[in-house]
Coordinates of C-alpha atoms and ligand atoms in Angstrom, one line a residue:
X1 CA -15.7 -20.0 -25.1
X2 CA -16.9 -22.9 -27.5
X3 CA -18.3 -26.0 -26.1
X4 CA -15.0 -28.3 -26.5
X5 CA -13.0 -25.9 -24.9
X6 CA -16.0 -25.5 -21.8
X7 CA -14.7 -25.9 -18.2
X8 CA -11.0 -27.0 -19.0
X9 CA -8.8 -24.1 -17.6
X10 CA -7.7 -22.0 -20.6
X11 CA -3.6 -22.0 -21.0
X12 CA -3.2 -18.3 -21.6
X13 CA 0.4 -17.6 -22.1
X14 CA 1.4 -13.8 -21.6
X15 CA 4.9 -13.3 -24.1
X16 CA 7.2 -10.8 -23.6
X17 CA 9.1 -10.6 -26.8
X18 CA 12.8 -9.0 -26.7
X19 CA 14.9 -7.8 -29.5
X20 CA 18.3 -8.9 -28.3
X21 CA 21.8 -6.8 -29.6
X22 CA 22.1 -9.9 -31.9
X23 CA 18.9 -9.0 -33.6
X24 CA 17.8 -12.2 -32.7
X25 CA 14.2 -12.4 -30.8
X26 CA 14.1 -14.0 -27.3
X27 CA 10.2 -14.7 -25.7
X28 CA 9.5 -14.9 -22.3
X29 CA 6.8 -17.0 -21.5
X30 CA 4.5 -16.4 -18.2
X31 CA 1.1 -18.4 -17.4
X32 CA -1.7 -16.5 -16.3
X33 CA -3.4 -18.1 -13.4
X34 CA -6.1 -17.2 -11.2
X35 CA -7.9 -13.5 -10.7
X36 CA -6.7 -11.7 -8.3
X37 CA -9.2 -8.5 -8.2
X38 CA -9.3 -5.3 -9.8
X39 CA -7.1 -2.4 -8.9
X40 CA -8.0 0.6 -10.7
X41 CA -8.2 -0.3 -14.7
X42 CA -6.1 -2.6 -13.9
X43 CA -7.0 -6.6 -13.8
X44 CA -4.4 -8.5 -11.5
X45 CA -3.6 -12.4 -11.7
X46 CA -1.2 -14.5 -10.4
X47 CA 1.2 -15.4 -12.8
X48 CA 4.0 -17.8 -13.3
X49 CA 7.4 -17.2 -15.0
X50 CA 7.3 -20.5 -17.0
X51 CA 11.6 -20.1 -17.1
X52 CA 12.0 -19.9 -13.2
X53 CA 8.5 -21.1 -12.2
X54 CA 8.7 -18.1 -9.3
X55 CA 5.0 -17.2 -9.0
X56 CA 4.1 -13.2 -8.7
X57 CA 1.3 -11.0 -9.5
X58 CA 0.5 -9.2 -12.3
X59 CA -1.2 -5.5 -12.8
X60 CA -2.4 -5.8 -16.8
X61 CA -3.4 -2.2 -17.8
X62 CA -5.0 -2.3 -20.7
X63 CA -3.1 0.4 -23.1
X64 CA -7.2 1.8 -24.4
X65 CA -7.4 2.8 -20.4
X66 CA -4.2 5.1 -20.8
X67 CA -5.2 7.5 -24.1
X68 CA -6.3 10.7 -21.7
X69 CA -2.5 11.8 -20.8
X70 CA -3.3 12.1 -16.9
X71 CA -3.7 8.7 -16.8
X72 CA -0.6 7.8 -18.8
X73 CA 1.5 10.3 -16.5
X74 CA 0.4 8.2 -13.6
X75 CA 1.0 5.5 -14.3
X76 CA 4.5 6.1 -15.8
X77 CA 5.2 8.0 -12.2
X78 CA 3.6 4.6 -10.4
X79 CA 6.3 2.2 -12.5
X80 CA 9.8 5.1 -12.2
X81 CA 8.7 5.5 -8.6
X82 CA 8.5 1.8 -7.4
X83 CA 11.0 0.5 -9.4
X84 CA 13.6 2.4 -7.6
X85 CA 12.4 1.1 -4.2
X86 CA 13.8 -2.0 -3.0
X87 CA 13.2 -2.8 0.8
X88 CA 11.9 -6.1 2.9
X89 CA 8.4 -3.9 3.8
X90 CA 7.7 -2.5 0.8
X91 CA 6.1 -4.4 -2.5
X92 CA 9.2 -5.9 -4.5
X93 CA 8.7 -4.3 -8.5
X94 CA 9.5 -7.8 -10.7
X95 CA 9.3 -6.5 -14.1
X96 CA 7.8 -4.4 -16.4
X97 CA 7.0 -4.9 -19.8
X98 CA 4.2 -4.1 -22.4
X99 CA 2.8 -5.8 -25.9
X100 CA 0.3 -4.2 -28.6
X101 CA -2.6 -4.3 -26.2
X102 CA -1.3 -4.0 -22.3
X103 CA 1.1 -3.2 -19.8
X104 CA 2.3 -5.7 -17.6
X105 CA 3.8 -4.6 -13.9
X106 CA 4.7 -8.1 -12.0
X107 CA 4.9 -7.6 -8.1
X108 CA 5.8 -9.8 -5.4
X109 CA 3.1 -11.8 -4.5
X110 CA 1.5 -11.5 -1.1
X111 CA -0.8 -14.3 -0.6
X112 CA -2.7 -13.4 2.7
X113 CA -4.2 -10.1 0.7
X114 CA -4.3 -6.8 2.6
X115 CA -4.9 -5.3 6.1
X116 CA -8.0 -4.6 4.8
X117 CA -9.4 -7.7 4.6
X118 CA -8.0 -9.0 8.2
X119 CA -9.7 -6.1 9.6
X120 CA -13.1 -6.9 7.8
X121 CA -12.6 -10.5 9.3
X122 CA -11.1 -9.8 12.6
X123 CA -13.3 -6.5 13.8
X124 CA -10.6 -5.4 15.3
X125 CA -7.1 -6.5 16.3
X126 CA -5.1 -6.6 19.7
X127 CA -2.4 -3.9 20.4
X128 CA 0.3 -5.9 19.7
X129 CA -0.6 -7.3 16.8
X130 CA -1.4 -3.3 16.0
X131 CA 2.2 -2.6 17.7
X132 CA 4.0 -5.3 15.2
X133 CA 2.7 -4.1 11.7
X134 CA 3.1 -0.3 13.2
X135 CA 6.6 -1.2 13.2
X136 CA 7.2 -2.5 9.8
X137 CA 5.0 0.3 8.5
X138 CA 7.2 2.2 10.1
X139 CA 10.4 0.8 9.0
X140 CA 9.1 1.4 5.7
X141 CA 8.3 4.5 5.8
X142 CA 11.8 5.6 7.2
X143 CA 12.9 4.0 3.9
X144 CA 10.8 5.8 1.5
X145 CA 11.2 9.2 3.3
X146 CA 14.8 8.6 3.5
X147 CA 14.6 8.4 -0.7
X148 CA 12.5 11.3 -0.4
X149 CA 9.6 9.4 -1.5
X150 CA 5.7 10.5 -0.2
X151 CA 3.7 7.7 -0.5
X152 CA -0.2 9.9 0.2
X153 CA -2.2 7.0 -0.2
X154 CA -1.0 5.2 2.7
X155 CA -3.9 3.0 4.1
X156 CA -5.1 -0.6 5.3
X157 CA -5.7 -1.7 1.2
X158 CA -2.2 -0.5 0.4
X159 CA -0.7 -2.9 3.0
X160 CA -0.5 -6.2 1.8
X161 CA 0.5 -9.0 3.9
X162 CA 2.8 -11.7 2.7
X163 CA 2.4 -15.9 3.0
X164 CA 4.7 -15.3 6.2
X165 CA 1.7 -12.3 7.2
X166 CA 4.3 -9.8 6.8
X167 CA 3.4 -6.4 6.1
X168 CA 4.4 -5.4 2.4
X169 CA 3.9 -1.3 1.0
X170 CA 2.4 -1.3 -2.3
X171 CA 0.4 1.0 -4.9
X172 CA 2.4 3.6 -6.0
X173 CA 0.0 5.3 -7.9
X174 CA -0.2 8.3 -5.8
X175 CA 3.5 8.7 -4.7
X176 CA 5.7 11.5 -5.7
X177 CA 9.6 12.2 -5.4
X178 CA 10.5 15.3 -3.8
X179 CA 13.7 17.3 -5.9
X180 CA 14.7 18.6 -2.2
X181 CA 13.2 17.8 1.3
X182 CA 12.2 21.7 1.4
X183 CA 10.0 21.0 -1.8
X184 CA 6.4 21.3 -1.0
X185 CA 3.7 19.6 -3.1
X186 CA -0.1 20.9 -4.1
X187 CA -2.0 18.1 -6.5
X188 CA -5.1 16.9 -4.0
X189 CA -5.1 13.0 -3.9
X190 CA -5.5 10.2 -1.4
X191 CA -8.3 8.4 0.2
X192 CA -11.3 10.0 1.6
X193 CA -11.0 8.6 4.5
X194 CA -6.8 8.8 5.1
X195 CA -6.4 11.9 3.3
X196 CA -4.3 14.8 5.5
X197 CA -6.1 18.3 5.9
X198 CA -3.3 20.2 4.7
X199 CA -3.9 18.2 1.2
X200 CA -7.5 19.3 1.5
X201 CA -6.9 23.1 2.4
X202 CA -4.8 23.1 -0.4
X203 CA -3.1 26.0 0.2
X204 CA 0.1 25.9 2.4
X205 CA 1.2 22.8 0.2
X206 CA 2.5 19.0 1.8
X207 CA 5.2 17.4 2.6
X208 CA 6.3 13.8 4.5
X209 CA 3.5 14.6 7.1
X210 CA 0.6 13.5 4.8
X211 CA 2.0 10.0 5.3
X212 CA 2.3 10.5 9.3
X213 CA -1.4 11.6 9.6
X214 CA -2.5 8.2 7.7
X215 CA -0.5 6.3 9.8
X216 CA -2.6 7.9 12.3
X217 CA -5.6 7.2 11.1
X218 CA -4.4 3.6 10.0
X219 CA -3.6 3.0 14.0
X220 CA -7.3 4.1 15.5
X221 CA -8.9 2.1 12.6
X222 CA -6.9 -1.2 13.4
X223 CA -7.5 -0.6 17.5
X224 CA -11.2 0.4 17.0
X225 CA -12.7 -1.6 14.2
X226 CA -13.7 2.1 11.7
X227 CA -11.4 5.0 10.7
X228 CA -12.0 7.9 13.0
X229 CA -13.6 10.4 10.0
X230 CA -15.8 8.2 8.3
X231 CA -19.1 8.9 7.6
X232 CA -21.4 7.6 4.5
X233 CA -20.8 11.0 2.2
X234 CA -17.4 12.1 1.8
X235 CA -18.0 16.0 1.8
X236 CA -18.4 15.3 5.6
X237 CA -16.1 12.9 6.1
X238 CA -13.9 15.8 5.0
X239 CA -15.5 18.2 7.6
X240 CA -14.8 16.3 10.6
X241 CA -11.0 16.0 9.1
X242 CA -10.4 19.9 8.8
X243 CA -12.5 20.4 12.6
X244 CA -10.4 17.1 13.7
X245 CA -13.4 15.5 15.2
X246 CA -13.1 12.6 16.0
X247 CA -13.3 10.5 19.3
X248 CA -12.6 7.3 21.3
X249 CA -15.8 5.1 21.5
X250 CA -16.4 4.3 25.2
X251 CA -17.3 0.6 24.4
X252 CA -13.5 0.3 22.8
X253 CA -10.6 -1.1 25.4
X254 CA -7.8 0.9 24.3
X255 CA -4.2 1.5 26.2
X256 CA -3.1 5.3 27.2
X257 CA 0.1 4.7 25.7
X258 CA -2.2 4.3 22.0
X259 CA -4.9 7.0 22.6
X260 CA -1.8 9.3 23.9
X261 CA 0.1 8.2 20.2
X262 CA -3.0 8.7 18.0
X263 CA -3.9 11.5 19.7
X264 CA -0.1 13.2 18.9
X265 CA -0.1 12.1 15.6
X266 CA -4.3 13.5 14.2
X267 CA -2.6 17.3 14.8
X268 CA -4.0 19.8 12.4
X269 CA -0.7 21.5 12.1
X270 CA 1.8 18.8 10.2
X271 CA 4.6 20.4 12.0
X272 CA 3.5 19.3 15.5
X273 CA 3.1 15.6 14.7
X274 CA 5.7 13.0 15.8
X275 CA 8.3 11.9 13.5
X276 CA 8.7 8.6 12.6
X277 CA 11.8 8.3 14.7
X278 CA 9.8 9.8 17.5
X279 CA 6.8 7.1 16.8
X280 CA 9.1 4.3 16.8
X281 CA 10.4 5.5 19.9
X282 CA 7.1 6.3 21.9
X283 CA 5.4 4.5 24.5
X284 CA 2.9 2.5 22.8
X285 CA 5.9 0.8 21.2
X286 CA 7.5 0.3 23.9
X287 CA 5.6 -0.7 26.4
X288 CA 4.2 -4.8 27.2
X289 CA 5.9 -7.2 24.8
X290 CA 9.4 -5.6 23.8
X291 CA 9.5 -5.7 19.7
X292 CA 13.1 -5.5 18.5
X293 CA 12.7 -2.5 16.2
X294 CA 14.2 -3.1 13.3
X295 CA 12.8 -7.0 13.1
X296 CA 15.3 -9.6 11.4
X297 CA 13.1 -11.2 8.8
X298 CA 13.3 -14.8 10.3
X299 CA 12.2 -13.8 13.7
X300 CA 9.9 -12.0 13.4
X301 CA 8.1 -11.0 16.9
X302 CA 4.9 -10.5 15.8
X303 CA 1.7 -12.5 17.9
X304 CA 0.3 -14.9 14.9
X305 CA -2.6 -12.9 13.2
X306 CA -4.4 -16.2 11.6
X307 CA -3.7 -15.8 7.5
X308 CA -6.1 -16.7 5.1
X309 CA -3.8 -19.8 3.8
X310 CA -4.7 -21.2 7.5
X311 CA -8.1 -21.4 7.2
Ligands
LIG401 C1 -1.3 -6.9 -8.2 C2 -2.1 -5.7 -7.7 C3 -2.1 -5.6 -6.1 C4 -0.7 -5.4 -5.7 O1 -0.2 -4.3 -5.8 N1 0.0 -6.4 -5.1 C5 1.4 -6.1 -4.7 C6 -0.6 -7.7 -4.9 C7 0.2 -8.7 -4.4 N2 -0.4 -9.9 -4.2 C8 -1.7 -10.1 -4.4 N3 -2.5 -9.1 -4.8 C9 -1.9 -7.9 -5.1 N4 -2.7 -6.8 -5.5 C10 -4.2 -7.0 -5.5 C11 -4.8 -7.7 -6.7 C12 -6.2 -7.2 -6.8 C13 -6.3 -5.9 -6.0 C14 -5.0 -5.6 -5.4

């Protein structure tokens, strides 16, 4: 940057230019604000559509990232997939559009970042706070099932959490659509840490249940503080998945009704775990504070986990 410009916040402009049936050229204009992160090659910022002034965030894959063709196929499966989704718990897809050098996907913003980071803040949460985002995680899993949708990379930096810290599905990158619910699928992917053992055996092939065993694992790790498999080299971490060893640390307060639930749900053979039906329905969801299950956005139940925008 040259010194007149130094320290004055850049205006970078992103255009969209469309051809319109006229032949005329319209340009939409959006100003790129702050950083976000990284996801992936992917640089995020907040951005704001100068027409409306609505302010979203915005996944810029640069187009050099997406010559090898595995890539590309990704991430044209990421944008077909999650455009087609619209539900209160999963990531709202804005737009998508592309220039000479990038992609551009714009996603509803969630401004208290992920589960991820409360977890990293909080240690570990209360098992109502757990029981309240188990439900919406739920709910939105119904949804995408019920589209025959598998998202197998379910896990705590997938689900974002909105200004009003409600829990919002997002990253597509590793979700595939089923042609018929008897359709079983084979590519390996996931997490180390959430991945389900039938994806690792690789042989019998996996359906919906790869998304049940991470909700598993995402319900230990927000009770306890770790996942249940992790360990600092991933071939072992991978072990302990196939053995299923895993435990309950005695220093850890945790209900019946959850040890009972996680317990169900980490079962080797995808068969014998709970549906979602049967999750919403169990004990540790119903038991202490009742949580109307399907939660009408305004009143929400949940216990107030303290956002970031709080601070
Ligand atoms: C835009 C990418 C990603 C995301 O998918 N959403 C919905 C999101 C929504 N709001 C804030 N950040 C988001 N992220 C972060 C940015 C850095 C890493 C992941």
């Amino acid at each position: 940057m040259d010194r007149a410009n130094e320290g004055k916040d850049q205006l970078i402009i992103i255009e969209e230019k469309i051809s319109k049936v006229n032949g005329e050229m319209a340009v939409k204009k959006y100003l790129r604000g702050k950083l976000l992160g990284k996801g992936g090659f992917a640089k995020c910022y907040e951005v704001t559509n100068l027409e409306t002034k609505k302010v979203i965030a915005a996944k810029i894959i640069p187009k050099q990232t997406l010559t090898k063709n595995r890539a590309r196929q990704k991430l044209i499966s990421e944008i077909k997939i999650h455009k087609s989704l619209n539900h209160q718990h999963v990531v709202a897809f804005e737009h998508v559009f592309e220039d000479h050098e990038n992609v551009y996907i714009l996603l509803e913003l969630c401004t208290n970042h992920t589960l991820n980071e409360l977890i990293k803040r909080r240690k570990r949460l209360t098992e109502l706070e757990v029981q309240c985002y188990v439900v919406q995680i739920v709910n939105a899993l119904k949804y995408l099932h019920s589209h025959r949708v598998i998202h197998r990379d379910l896990k705590l930096g997938n689900l974002f959490l909105n200004e009003k810290m409600e829990i919002k599905l997002g990253d597509f990158g590793l979700a595939t659509k089923l042609e018929s619910d008897k359709e079983k699928k084979h590519t390996i992917c996931g997490t180390p840490n959430y991945i389900a053992p039938e994806i690792l055996d690789g042989k019998t092939g996996h359906s919906y249940e790869v998304d049940i065993w991470s909700l598993g694992v995402i319900i230990y790790t927000l009770i306890i503080g770790k996942p249940p498999f992790e360990t600092p080299d991933v071939k072992t971490t991978y072990k302990k998945i196939r053995n299923i060893s895993y435990g309950f640390p005695e220093n850890v307060p945790i209900s019946d009704q959850a040890r009972g639930l996680i317990t169900r749900i980490l079962n080797i053979d995808p068969q014998r775990r709970p549906s979602l039906d049967e999750i919403m329905s169990s004990s540790f969801l119903n038991t202490g504070g009742t949580i109307p299950k399907v939660l009408p956005l305004a009143t929400l139940a949940c216990p107030p986990s303290a956002s970031y925008t709080k601070q």
